[in-house]
Amino acid sequence: MKLFKYIWRNATRNKLRSSLTILSVAFSLALMTVLYGYLAMQNVWSNEAKTHNRIVVLNKQGFSGKVPIAYVDRVRRMPGIKAAVPYSWFGGTYKDEQAPFAQFGTDAKEVFNVWNEYVIAPEQLAAWQANRQGCVVDSRFAEQRGWKIGEKIPLKGTYYQFDLQLEMVGVFKAPQPTGSLWFHWDYLEEGLKSKNALLSAGNAGAVYAKVERADAIAGLCQSIDDKFASSDNPTRTQTEAAFAQMFTDMVGNIQAYIRNIGLAVMFSLTLVAANAMAMSMRERTTEVAVLKAIGFSRGRVLNLVLGESCLIAAIGGLIGLAIGGGFLQVIHKSAPQYFPFSIGDMAGGWMLWIVGVAVGIGLVSGLVPAVRAAQLSVVNGLRRVV
Amino acid sequence: MSATDARDGEPIVQIRDLYKEFHRDDFTIPVLMGINVDLRAGEFMALMGPSGSGKTTLLNLIAGLDRPTSGTLRVIGQDLGNTSEGALARWRSQHIGFIFQLYNLIPVLTAYENVELPLTLTRLGKRERREHVAAALEVVGLSDRGDHYPRQLSGGQEQRVAIARAIATDPTLLVADEPTGDLDAKSAAEILDLLQRLNEEFAKTIVMVTHDPHAAARAKRLLHLEKGVLVDDQPNGQAVKGAGR
């Protein structure tokens, strides 16, 4: 610690070079922060889902298959099931928007028994149940869009070739932002029948069910799949957490690509930082020789140089973490349906890992210049000037 | 160990049949050949000779910066020919003070911090280090320049800070390589006054390499090297206190 001031002064000696090195580390690690933040969000999401004892029944073929609507009642009647609802994605676009938000056709009478942690005013729930074209919206999402009760919400079909004319009759409060809109599954079904989309009619995208006890989940999943195994539409039932994880797994390869690209960037960055450090030390050959002359050991010189390179990289890492974290927070604020957790909810060991990567870059980039400085012959180093 | 601790009469530098060779590609270049010198505590010795005569090489060997090819080299009780690099670094930090021609202060550290640098290698606490630095800067007359960076000092002042750095740990032996070589006449005279004072008032043993006869005139003993051979070693009868350039 006696030499920290000297290390700090060395790190800030050439401000332009140090700033550029710090920024290059910062931007690369900001990218990594966003990637690992996304993975952390998936984990938090998955862990959160585990606490609600929900299961999801899909067609065995996944999203390409359908779950007959009759399955909802059959699941509902099974011992250990508290409630079950159909859950069908519509994917319509609102007014002139290009991208759809989350819209699901479901059962207005049961859905708040399945998502019983969500809160809705009784009169609004009753209004929804009584209105065939009514819908309820996540309160944060409604507020973000400036929608009020009575708001007309036209949705233009993209996947389905018909439109929905919805009216917002209520809002629900969820623990985390969902960005979702719920409407009557029956209304979707009418549309399908009117367009003679008979292959899609009579089906749900999935069935969500609430289970009474956590320890019954595994057995129930198996029982449901066994029940429909011999039907035309066999099922694959899993926990909501596993279902959330499935989305992560679906982009698993992309994650691997991003990870590998990230590693390549880190490697290149380490070389760049090493070059900057080597240049810096080359300019200080005589200074290192003087240090060794007055008694600095090899180890101490090595630590001085490594301390400097690690300090520069750690500063870059912290800035990168702040930039990446800020970016994730902006995504959370602007698109909570895709990123429902704030950076504070996701804080954890992965952030230390990012800082660790930064220090690692500092260590590796400083190693060669540090070893060369430590092994410098005092006589050769001083020969330049004496 | 300070110069005053050295046992009277026993040389603090003993050089016997010292040879030093450098190797460049396939060539062997003899630099020092059969040097024999004793240096006693409290001496002020000037090493003179033309360029390439081996003065700086001999100085580096005495200071423990290099190792002899053959021969015996004992300095302050340490056989420098058979000492590991780590032990040599420790030994230098305790016993040797360095003064360079171009001062070689650390540009990012203040005068105070430069003087403190060798003290960071000791076990002294912060308060004791501060006392040592203050005393060293007082000796060189720069107590009021502690917070100045080297670029804010004149050449003469920089060299005085370098001398303060050299004496901060109270070493037994000061080695100076052309300490006035980069200074104007007035500053050079001030530096030589200071070295002379360190030798006479503080009993520091000094070995100084110089080309300058005026600088050499301040030493008590003159050694003359030519082509790696010691050709003359005699007391400097003309050593003059406060002699100018």
PDB file of C-alpha atoms in Angstrom, chain A residues 2-3 5-6 9-10 13 286-287 289-298 300 374-380 382-386, chain B residues 22 24 60 65-66 85 89-90 92-93 98 100-102 104 106-110 113 117-122 124 129 149 165 177:
ATOM      1  CA  LYS A   2       3.004   2.267   0.524  1.00  0.00           C
ATOM      2  CA  LEU A   3       3.468   2.304  -3.234  1.00  0.00           C
ATOM      3  CA  LYS A   5       0.337   6.428  -4.867  1.00  0.00           C
ATOM      4  CA  TYR A   6       3.241   5.630  -7.201  1.00  0.00           C
ATOM      5  CA  ARG A   9       0.586   8.202 -10.710  1.00  0.00           C
ATOM      6  CA  ASN A  10       2.080   5.768 -13.214  1.00  0.00           C
ATOM      7  CA  ARG A  13       1.023   9.431 -16.276  1.00  0.00           C
ATOM      8  CA  THR A 286      15.756   3.863 -17.123  1.00  0.00           C
ATOM      9  CA  GLU A 287      13.264   4.512 -14.346  1.00  0.00           C
ATOM     10  CA  ALA A 289      16.696   0.480 -13.675  1.00  0.00           C
ATOM     11  CA  VAL A 290      16.892   3.243 -11.066  1.00  0.00           C
ATOM     12  CA  LEU A 291      14.275   1.511  -8.936  1.00  0.00           C
ATOM     13  CA  LYS A 292      16.238  -1.718  -9.085  1.00  0.00           C
ATOM     14  CA  ALA A 293      19.482   0.119  -8.361  1.00  0.00           C
ATOM     15  CA  ILE A 294      18.127   1.623  -5.148  1.00  0.00           C
ATOM     16  CA  GLY A 295      17.003  -1.804  -4.005  1.00  0.00           C
ATOM     17  CA  PHE A 296      13.635  -2.699  -5.510  1.00  0.00           C
ATOM     18  CA  SER A 297      13.583  -6.466  -5.874  1.00  0.00           C
ATOM     19  CA  ARG A 298      12.353  -8.308  -8.975  1.00  0.00           C
ATOM     20  CA  ARG A 300       8.483  -5.616  -6.179  1.00  0.00           C
ATOM     21  CA  ALA A 374      11.640  -7.435 -13.394  1.00  0.00           C
ATOM     22  CA  GLN A 375      14.401  -9.103 -15.392  1.00  0.00           C
ATOM     23  CA  LEU A 376      15.886  -5.864 -16.677  1.00  0.00           C
ATOM     24  CA  SER A 377      19.614  -5.592 -16.123  1.00  0.00           C
ATOM     25  CA  VAL A 378      20.265  -2.492 -14.037  1.00  0.00           C
ATOM     26  CA  VAL A 379      23.497  -1.793 -15.855  1.00  0.00           C
ATOM     27  CA  ASN A 380      21.853  -2.045 -19.288  1.00  0.00           C
ATOM     28  CA  LEU A 382      21.168   2.792 -16.820  1.00  0.00           C
ATOM     29  CA  ARG A 383      23.505   2.694 -19.799  1.00  0.00           C
ATOM     30  CA  ARG A 384      21.169   4.934 -21.751  1.00  0.00           C
ATOM     31  CA  VAL A 385      21.929   7.902 -19.582  1.00  0.00           C
ATOM     32  CA  VAL A 386      25.163   7.390 -17.668  1.00  0.00           C
TER      33      VAL A 386
ATOM     34  CA  PHE B  22      31.701  -8.341 -21.533  1.00  0.00           C
ATOM     35  CA  ARG B  24      29.190  -9.243 -27.537  1.00  0.00           C
ATOM     36  CA  ASN B  60      28.853  -0.529 -10.872  1.00  0.00           C
ATOM     37  CA  LEU B  65      24.930  -3.568  -9.772  1.00  0.00           C
ATOM     38  CA  ASP B  66      27.097  -6.035 -11.653  1.00  0.00           C
ATOM     39  CA  GLU B  85      20.348 -10.936  -7.135  1.00  0.00           C
ATOM     40  CA  ALA B  89      18.990  -5.724  -4.096  1.00  0.00           C
ATOM     41  CA  ARG B  90      18.381  -5.878  -0.349  1.00  0.00           C
ATOM     42  CA  ARG B  92      22.000  -2.096  -1.970  1.00  0.00           C
ATOM     43  CA  SER B  93      18.869  -0.719  -0.335  1.00  0.00           C
ATOM     44  CA  PHE B  98      23.197   6.318  -5.821  1.00  0.00           C
ATOM     45  CA  PHE B 100      23.413   9.700 -11.307  1.00  0.00           C
ATOM     46  CA  GLN B 101      24.570  12.162 -13.934  1.00  0.00           C
ATOM     47  CA  LEU B 102      20.996  12.864 -15.119  1.00  0.00           C
ATOM     48  CA  ASN B 104      17.022  10.112 -12.595  1.00  0.00           C
ATOM     49  CA  ILE B 106      10.824   9.765 -10.856  1.00  0.00           C
ATOM     50  CA  PRO B 107       8.935  12.445 -12.778  1.00  0.00           C
ATOM     51  CA  VAL B 108       5.486  11.587 -11.417  1.00  0.00           C
ATOM     52  CA  LEU B 109       6.600  11.872  -7.797  1.00  0.00           C
ATOM     53  CA  THR B 110       7.278  15.065  -5.867  1.00  0.00           C
ATOM     54  CA  GLU B 113       8.062  11.324  -2.581  1.00  0.00           C
ATOM     55  CA  LEU B 117      10.996   6.035  -2.294  1.00  0.00           C
ATOM     56  CA  PRO B 118      14.011   4.060  -0.925  1.00  0.00           C
ATOM     57  CA  LEU B 119      12.532   4.341   2.565  1.00  0.00           C
ATOM     58  CA  THR B 120       9.474   2.395   1.403  1.00  0.00           C
ATOM     59  CA  LEU B 121      11.789  -0.608   1.238  1.00  0.00           C
ATOM     60  CA  THR B 122      12.490  -0.363   4.956  1.00  0.00           C
ATOM     61  CA  LEU B 124      10.024   2.405   8.957  1.00  0.00           C
ATOM     62  CA  ARG B 129       9.853   8.083   7.033  1.00  0.00           C
ATOM     63  CA  TYR B 149       7.778  17.875  -9.062  1.00  0.00           C
ATOM     64  CA  ARG B 165      17.256  10.354  -1.998  1.00  0.00           C
ATOM     65  CA  ASP B 177      28.569   8.716 -11.623  1.00  0.00           C
TER      66      ASP B 177
END
